[in-house]
Coordinates of C-alpha atoms in Angstrom, one line a residue:
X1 CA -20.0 -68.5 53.3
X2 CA -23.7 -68.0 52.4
X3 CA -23.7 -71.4 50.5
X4 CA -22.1 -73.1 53.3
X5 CA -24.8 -71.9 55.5
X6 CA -27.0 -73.2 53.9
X7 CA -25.4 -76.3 53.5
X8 CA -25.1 -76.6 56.3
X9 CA -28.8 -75.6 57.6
X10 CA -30.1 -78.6 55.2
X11 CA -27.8 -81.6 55.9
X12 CA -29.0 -80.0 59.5
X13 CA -33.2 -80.8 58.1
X14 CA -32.3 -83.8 57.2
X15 CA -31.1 -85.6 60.1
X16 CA -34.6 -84.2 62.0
X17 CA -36.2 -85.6 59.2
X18 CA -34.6 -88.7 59.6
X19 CA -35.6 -89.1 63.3
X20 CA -39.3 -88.0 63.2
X21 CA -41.9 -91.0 62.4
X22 CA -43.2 -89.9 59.0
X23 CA -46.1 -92.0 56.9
X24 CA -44.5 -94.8 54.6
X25 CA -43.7 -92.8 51.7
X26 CA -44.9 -94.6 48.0
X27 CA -41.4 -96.7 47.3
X28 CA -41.6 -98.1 51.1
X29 CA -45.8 -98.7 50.8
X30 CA -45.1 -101.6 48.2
X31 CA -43.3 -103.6 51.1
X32 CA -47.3 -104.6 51.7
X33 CA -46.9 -106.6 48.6
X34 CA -44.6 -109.1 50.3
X35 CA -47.1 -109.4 53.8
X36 CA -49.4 -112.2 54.1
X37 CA -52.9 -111.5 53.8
X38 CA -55.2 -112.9 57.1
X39 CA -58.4 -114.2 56.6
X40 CA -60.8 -115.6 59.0
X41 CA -59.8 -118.0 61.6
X42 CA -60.4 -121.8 61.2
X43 CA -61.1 -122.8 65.4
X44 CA -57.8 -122.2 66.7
X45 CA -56.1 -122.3 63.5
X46 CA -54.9 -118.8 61.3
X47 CA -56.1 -118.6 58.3
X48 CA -53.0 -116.8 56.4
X49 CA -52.1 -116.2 52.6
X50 CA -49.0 -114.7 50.5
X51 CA -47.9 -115.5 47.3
X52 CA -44.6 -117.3 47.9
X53 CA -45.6 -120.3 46.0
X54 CA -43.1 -120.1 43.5
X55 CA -43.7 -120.8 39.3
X56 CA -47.4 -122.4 39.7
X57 CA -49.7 -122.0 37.0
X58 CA -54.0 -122.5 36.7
X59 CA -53.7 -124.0 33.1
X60 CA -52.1 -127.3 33.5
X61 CA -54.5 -128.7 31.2
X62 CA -52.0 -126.7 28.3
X63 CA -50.3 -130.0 27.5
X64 CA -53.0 -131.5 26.5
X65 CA -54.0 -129.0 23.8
X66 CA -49.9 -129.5 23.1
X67 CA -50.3 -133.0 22.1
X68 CA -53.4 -132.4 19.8
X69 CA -51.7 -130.1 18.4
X70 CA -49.1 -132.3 18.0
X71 CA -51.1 -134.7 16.2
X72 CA -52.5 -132.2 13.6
X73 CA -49.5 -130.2 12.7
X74 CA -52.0 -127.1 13.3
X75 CA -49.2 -124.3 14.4
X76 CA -46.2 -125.7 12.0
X77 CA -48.8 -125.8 9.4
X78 CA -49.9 -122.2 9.8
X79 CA -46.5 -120.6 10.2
X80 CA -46.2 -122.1 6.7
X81 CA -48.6 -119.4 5.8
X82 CA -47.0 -116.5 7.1
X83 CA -43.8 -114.6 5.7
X84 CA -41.3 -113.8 8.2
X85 CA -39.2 -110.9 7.6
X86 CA -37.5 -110.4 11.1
X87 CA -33.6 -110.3 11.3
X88 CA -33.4 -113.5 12.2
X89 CA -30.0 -112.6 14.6
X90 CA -32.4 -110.8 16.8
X91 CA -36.0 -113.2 16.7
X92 CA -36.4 -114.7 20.1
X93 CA -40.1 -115.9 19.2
X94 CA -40.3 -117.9 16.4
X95 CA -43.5 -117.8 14.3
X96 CA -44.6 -121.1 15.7
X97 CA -44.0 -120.3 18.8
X98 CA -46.1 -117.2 18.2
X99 CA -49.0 -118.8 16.8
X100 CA -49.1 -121.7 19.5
X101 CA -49.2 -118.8 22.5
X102 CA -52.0 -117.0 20.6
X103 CA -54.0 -120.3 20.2
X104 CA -53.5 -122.0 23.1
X105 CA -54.0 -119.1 25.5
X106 CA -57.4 -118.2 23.2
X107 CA -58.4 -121.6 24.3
X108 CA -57.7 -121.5 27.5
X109 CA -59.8 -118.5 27.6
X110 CA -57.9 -115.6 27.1
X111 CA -59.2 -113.7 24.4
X112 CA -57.5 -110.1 25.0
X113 CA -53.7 -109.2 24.3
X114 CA -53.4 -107.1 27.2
X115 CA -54.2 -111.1 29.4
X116 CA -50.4 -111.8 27.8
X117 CA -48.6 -109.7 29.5
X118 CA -48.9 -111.7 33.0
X119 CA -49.2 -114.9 30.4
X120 CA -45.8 -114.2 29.5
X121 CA -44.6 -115.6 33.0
X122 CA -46.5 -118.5 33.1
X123 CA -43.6 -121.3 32.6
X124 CA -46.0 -124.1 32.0
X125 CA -47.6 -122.3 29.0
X126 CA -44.4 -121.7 27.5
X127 CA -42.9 -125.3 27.7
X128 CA -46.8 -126.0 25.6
X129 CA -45.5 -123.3 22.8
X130 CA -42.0 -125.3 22.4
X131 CA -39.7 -122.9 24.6
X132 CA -36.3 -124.8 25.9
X133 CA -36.2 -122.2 28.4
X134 CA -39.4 -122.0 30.1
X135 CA -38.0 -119.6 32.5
X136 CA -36.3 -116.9 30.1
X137 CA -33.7 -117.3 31.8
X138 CA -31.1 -117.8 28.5
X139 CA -33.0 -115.1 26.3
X140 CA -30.1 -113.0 25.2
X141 CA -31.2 -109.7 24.2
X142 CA -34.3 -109.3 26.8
X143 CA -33.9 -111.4 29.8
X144 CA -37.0 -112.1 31.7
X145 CA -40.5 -114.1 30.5
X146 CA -39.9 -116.7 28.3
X147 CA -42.9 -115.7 26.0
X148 CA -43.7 -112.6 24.0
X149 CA -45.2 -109.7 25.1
X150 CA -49.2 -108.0 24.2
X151 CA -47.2 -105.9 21.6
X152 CA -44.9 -108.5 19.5
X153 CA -48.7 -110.1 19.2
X154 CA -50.4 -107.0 18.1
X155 CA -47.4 -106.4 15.4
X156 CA -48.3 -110.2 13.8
X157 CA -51.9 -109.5 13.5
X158 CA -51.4 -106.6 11.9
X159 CA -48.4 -107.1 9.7
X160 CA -51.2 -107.4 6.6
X161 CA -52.1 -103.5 7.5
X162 CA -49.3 -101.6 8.1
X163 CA -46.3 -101.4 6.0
X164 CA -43.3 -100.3 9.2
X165 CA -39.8 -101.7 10.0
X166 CA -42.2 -103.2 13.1
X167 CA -44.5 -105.2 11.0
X168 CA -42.6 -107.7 9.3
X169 CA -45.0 -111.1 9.6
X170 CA -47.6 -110.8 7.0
X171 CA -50.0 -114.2 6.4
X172 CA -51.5 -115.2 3.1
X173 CA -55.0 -115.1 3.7
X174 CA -56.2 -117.9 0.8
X175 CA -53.0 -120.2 2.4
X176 CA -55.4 -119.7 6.3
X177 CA -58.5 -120.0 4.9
X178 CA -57.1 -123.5 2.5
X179 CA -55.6 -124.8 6.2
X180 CA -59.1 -124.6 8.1
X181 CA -60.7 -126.5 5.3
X182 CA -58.1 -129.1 5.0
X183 CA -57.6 -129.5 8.8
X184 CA -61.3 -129.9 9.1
X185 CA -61.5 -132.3 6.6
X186 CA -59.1 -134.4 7.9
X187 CA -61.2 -135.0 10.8
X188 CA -64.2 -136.6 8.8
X189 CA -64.5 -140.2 8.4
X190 CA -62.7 -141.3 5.0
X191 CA -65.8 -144.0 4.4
X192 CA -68.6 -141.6 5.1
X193 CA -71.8 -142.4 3.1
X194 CA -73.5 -139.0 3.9
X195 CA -72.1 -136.0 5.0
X196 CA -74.3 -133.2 6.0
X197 CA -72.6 -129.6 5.1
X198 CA -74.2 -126.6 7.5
X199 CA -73.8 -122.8 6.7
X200 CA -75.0 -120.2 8.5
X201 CA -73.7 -116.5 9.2
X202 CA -73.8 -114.7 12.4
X203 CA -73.7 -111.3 13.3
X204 CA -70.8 -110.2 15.3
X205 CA -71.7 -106.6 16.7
X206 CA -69.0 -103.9 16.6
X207 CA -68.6 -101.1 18.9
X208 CA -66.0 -99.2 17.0
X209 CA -65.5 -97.6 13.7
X210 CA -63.2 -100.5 12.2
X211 CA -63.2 -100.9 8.5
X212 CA -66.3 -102.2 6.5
X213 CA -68.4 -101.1 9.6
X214 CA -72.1 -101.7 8.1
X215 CA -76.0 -100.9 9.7
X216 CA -77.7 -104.2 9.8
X217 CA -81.5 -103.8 10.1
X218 CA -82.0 -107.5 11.1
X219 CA -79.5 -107.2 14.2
X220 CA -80.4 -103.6 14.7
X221 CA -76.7 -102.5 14.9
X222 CA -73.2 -102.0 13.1
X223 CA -71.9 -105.6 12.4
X224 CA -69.9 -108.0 10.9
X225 CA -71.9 -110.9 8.9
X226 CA -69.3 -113.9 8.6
X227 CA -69.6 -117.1 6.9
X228 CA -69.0 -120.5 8.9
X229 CA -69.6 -123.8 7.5
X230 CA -69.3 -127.0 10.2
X231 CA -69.9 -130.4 9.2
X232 CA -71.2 -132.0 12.6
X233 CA -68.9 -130.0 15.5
X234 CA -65.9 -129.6 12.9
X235 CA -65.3 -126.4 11.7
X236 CA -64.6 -126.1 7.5
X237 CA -64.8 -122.5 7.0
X238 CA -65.0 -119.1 8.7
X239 CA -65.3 -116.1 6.6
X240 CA -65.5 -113.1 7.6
X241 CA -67.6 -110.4 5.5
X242 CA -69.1 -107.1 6.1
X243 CA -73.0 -106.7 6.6
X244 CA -74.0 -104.8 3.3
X245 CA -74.3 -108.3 1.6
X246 CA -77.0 -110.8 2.4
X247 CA -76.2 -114.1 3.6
X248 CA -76.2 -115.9 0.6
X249 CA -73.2 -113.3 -0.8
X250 CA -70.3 -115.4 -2.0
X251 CA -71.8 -118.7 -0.7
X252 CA -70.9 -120.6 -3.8
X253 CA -67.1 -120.0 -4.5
X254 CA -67.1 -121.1 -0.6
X255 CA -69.1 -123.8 -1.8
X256 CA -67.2 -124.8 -4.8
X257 CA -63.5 -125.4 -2.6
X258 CA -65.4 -126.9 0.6
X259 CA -67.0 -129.7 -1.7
X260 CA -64.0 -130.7 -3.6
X261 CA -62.3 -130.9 -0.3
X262 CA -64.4 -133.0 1.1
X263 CA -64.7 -135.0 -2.0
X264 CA -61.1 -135.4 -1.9
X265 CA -61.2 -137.4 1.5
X266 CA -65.1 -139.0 1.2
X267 CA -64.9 -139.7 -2.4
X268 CA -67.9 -141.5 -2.1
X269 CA -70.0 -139.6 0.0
X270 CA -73.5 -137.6 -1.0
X271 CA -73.3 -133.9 0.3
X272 CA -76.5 -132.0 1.7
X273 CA -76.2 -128.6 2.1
X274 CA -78.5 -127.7 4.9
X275 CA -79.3 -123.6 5.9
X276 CA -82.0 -121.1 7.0
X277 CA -83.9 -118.9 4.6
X278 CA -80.8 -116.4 3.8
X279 CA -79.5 -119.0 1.7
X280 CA -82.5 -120.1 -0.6
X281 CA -80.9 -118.9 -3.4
X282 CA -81.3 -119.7 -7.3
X283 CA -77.6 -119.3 -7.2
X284 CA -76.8 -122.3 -4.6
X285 CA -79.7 -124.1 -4.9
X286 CA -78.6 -124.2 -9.3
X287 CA -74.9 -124.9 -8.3
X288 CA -76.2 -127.9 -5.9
X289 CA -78.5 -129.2 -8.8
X290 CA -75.0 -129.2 -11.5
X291 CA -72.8 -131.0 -9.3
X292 CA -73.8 -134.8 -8.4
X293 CA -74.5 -136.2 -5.3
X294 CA -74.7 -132.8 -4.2
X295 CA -78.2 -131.8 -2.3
X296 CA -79.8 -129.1 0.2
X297 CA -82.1 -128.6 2.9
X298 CA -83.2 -125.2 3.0
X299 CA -85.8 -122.8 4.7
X300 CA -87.8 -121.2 2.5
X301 CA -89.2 -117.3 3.2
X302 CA -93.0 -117.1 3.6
X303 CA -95.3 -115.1 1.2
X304 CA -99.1 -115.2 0.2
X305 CA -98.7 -117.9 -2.3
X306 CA -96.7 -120.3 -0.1
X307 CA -99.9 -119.5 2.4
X308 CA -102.3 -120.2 -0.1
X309 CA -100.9 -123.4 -0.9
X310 CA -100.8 -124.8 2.7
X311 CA -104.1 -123.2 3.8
X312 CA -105.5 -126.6 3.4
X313 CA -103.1 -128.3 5.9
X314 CA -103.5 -125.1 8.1
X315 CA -107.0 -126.0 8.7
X316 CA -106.2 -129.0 9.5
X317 CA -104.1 -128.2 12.0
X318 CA -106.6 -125.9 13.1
X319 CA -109.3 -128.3 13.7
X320 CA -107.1 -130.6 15.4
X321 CA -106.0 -128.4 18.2
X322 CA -109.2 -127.2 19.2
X323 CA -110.0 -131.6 19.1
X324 CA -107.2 -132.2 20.9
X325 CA -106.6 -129.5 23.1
X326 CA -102.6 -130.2 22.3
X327 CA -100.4 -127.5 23.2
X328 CA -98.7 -128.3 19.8
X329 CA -100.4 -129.8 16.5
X330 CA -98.4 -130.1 13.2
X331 CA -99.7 -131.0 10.0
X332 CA -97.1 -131.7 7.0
X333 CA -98.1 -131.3 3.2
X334 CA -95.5 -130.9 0.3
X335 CA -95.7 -129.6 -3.2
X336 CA -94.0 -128.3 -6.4
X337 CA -93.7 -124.7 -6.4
X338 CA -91.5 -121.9 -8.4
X339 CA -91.7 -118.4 -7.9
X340 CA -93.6 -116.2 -10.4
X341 CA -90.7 -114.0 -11.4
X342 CA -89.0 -116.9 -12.2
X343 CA -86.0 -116.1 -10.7
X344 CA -85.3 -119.4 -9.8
X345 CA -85.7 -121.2 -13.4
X346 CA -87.3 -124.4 -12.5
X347 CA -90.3 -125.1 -10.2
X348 CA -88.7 -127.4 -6.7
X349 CA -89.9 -129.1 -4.4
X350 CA -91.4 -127.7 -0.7
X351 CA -92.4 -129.2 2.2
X352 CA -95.2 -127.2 4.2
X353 CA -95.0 -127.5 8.5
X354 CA -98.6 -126.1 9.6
X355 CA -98.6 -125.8 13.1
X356 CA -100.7 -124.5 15.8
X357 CA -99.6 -123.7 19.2
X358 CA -101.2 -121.9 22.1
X359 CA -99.7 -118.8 20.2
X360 CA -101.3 -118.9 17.2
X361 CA -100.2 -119.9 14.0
X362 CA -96.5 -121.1 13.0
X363 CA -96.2 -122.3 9.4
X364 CA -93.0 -122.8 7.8
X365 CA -91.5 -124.2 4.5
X366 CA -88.8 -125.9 3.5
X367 CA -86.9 -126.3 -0.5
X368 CA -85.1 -129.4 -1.0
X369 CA -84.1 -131.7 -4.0
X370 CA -83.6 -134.6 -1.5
X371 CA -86.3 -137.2 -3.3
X372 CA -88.7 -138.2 -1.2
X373 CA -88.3 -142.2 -2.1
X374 CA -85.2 -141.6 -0.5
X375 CA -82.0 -143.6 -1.6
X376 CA -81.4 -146.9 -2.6
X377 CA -79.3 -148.0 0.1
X378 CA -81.1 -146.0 3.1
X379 CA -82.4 -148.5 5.9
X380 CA -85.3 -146.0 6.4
X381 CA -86.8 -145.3 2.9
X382 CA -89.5 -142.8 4.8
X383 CA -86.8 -140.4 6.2
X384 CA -87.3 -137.9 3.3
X385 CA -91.3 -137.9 3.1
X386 CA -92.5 -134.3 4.3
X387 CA -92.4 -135.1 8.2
X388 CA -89.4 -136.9 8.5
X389 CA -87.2 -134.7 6.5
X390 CA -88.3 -131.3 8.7
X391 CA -88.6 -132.5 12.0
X392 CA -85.1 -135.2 11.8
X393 CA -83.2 -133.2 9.1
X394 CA -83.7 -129.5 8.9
X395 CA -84.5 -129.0 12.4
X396 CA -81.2 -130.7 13.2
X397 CA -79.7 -127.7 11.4
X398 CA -80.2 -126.2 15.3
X399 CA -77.2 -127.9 16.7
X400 CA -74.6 -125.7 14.5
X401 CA -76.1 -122.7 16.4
X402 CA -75.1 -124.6 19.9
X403 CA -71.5 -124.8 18.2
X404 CA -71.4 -121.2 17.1
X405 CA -72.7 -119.9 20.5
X406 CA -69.8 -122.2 21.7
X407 CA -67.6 -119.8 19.5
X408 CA -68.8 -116.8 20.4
X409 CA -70.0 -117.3 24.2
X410 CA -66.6 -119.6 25.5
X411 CA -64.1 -118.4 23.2
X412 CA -64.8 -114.4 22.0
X413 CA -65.0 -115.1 18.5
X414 CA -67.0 -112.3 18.2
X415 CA -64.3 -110.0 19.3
X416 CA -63.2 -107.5 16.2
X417 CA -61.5 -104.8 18.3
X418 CA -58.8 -104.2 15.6
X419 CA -59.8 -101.6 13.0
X420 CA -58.6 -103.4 10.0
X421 CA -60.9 -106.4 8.0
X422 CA -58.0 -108.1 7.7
X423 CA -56.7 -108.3 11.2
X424 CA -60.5 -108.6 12.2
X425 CA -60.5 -111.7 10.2
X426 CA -57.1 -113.5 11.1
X427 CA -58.7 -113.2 15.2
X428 CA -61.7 -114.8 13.6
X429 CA -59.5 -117.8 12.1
X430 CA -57.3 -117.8 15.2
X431 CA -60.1 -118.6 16.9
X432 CA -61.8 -121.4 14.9
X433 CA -58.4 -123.2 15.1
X434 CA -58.4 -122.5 19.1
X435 CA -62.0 -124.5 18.8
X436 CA -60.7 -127.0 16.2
X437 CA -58.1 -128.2 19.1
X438 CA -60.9 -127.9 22.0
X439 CA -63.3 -129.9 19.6
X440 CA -60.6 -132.8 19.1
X441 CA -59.3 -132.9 22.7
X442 CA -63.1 -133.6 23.5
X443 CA -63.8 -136.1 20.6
X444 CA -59.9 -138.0 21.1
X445 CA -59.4 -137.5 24.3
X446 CA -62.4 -137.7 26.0
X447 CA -65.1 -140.0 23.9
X448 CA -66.9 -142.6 26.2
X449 CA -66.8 -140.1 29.4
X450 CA -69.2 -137.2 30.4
X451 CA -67.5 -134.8 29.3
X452 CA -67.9 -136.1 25.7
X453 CA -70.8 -134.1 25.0
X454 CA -69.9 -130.8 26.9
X455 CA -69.2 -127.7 25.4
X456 CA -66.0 -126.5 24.8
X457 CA -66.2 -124.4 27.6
X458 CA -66.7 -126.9 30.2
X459 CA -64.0 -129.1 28.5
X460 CA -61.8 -126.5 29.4
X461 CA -62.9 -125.4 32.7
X462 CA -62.8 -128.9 33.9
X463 CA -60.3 -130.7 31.9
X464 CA -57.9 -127.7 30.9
X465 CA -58.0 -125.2 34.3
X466 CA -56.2 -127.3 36.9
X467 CA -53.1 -125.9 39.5
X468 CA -49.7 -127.1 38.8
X469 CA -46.5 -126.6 40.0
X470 CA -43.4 -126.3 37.3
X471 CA -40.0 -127.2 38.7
X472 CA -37.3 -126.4 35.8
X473 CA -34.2 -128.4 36.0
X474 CA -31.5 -129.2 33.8
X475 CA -32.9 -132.2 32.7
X476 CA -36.4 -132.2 33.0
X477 CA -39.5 -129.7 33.4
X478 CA -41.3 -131.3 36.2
X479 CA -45.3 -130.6 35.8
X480 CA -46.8 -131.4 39.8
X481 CA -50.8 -131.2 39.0
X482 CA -52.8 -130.5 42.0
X483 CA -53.5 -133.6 44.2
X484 CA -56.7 -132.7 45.1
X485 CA -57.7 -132.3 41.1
X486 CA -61.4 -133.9 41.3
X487 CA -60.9 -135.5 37.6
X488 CA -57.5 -137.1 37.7
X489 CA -58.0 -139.7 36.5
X490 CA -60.5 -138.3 33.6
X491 CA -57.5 -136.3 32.9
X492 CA -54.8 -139.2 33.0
X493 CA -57.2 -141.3 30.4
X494 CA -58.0 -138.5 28.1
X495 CA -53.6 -138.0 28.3
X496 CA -53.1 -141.6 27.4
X497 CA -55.3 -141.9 24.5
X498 CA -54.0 -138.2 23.1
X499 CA -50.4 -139.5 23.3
X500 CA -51.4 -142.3 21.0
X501 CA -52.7 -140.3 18.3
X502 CA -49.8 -140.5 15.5
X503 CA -47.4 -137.2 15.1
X504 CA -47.8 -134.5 12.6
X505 CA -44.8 -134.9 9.7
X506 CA -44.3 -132.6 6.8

């Protein structure tokens, strides 16, 4: 009796419950979700929003990066270098369909794993990585997005570092590293007379304790110190190396497989090897001298003898700012030198820059084994005489910082968040390809227009970020780019000439 009593005085709570006018409760407060959001009026007009427009997505620009991708073979190629040990009965993303959702996303400007897991709905991306089902409609064991998830990602780039039933896609690192160069190559002309090789190495801070973490005085900070080498805006190499090395560490068996690749395609071509101060080495600069038609263009660290020996020109200088009143005077001198320790085995030649600016004194020097007759069949025989060669050719050198600011600045190439080297470096690759595809969208796609000299961030917020509406039939996937799109027909030209390009074949 006492249990139906009670019973019987809680079915009785319950219907008062039920008619008093409580707050929404947490399960009926996400009804809000589905109300249209007011804005400001427009005259007599409502201004009102929801978000009811069906499968849209802000990356309609994807396809483009498809079709250059298309052309090179880039994500078929680099699933080549990976291993895939996945019961196949049960893989839903294949590795090239991996690797073109890393890239392309990357290049559309989403650096972070965690950005995938909204990705993974966007149907226009996945009809770009190859899916027949852009919808996920068929997927058989987990129905919903087409595309995988932030953690299937996470379990390729580390596959090299953990050894789990999970991590079953390890990559050959000298296979990626051999890809990159021969991609890059590729894109160089196959009649070049002169090629001009840049290296530097840039310090990519870390804010963790990942592996190979190293103090570097210069950047004041724990960083990574990688290795890129760019011929022009294509990228050949991207190495990634810990900090406790200078810059010159492991330059020349970089050296030795970049040359023969390029000689492979220009067999006729002279190389210059062009580079600040951290790579005026005995090492490279001897390994330059053995190999022919190979030369450099390097800055040169000051000391007391090197400012002994262009006091002269100093003076000079001097005399004719205080005559002039310029807010820059430069005086050039060049001379034989070879340092008294003789570390470097042979005295070289240097070219001296004294200059004088409202701030004082700015001398620099310069190595090089470029002759200053020049060669036989240059139309300018004075472009290697002291002046010319600084100011036209090693200055120049500052236009492969632009491209690396482009790596690090528009598409996080900087970003080592995983504790391992190894996973550290395959985001550093991942993201050289995701500019390699940028770089020939803009030099295919888009030579002769204004955006042909952008950066590969503007190519890609004005080319690459436009609304589009996907409408998935039986037949067809029906791509409806915004009418109101300021560059149509910027985008339709740069779509034509990309669909010309010939296809990738193995």
């Amino acid at each position: 009796m006492g249990l139906n009593k009670e019973a019987g005085e809680a079915s009785e709570g319950l219907i008062l419950l039920s008619q008093m006018k409580l707050p929404p409760t947490a399960s009926s407060a996400t009804d809000c979700k589905h109300q249209p959001m007011l804005f400001p009026d427009l005259g007599a007009r409502k201004v009102v929003a929801d978000f009811s427009g069906g499968t849209l997505s802000s990356d309609g620009g994807v396809l483009l990066l498809r079709q250059v991708d298309r052309s090179l073979g880039l994500t078929h190629r680099l699933a080549g270098c990976f291993g895939d040990f996945r019961n196949q009965i049960f893989v839903e993303h294949t590795l090239p369909e991996l690797l073109a959702q890393r890239i392309y996303t990357e290049a559309l400007g989403y650096e972070d794993l965690n950005d995938h897991q909204h990705l993974r709905h966007d149907p226009l991306l996945a009809t770009a990585c190859g899916k027949a089902d852009p919808l996920g409609q068929d997927r058989i064991f987990h129905p919903g997005p087409a595309l995988a998830g932030p953690s299937t990602l996470n379990r390729l780039e580390l596959s090299n570092n953990k050894n789990t039933r999970c991590h079953k896609l390890p990559h050959d690192p000298q296979k990626i590293a051999a890809l990159l160069l021969d991609l890059g190559v590729r894109c160089l002309p196959k009649h070049a007379v002169e090629i001009v090789l840049d290296l530097d190495a840039m310090g990519h801070r870390l804010h963790g304790s990942q592996e190979g973490r190293h103090f570097n005085a210069y950047y004041d900070d724990y960083v990574y110190l990688p290795l890129y080498a760019f011929v022009g805006n294509i990228p050949l190499w991207a190495q990634l190396r810990t900090s406790d090395h200078g810059a010159a560490h492991g330059v020349v068996p970089a050296l030795a497989q970049i040359v023969a690749a390029i000689r492979r395609r220009c067999k006729k071509a002279r190389i210059i090897l062009r580079g600040d101060s951290g790579f005026c080495v005995n090492e490279i600069m001897a390994w330059c001298e053995s190999q022919p038609e190979v030369y450099y263009c390097l800055g040169l660290g000051k000391n007391h003898v090197l400012l002994e020996r262009a006091a002269r020109a100093m003076m000079d200088a001097r005399a004719r700012h205080c005559l002039t009143g310029a807010v820059r005077t430069r005086v050039f001198s060049e001379f034989e030198y070879e340092t008294k320790s003789e570390t470097w085995g042979r005295p070289r030649r240097v070219i001296a820059k004294a200059e004088v600016t409202v701030e004082g004194d700015n001398p620099r020097f310069v190595v090089t084994n470029l002759p200053a007759a020049g060669f036989k069949d240059d139309e300018d025989p004075t472009r290697f005489t002291a002046a010319s060669l600084y100011e036209q050719l090693y200055c120049a050198r500052g236009e492969m910082e632009n491209v690396l600011k482009q790596q690090v600045l528009d598409l996080e190439a900087d970003r080592m968040s995983t504790h391992h080297l190894a996973s550290n470096q395959l985001r550093l690759w991942l993201a050289t390809f995701a500019y390699l595809l940028l770089e020939r969208v803009r030099a295919l796609g888009l030579w002769g227009t204004d955006l042909a000299a952008a950066t590969v961030g503007s190519v890609r917020l004005k080319l690459l970020k436009v609304a589009a509406q996907v409408k998935v039939s039986v037949r067809r996937v029906y791509v409806q780019l915004s009418s109101a799109y300021p560059l149509a027909e910027l985008f339709r030209r740069c779509q034509e000439r990309l669909t010309r390009l010939p296809l990738w074949s193995d």
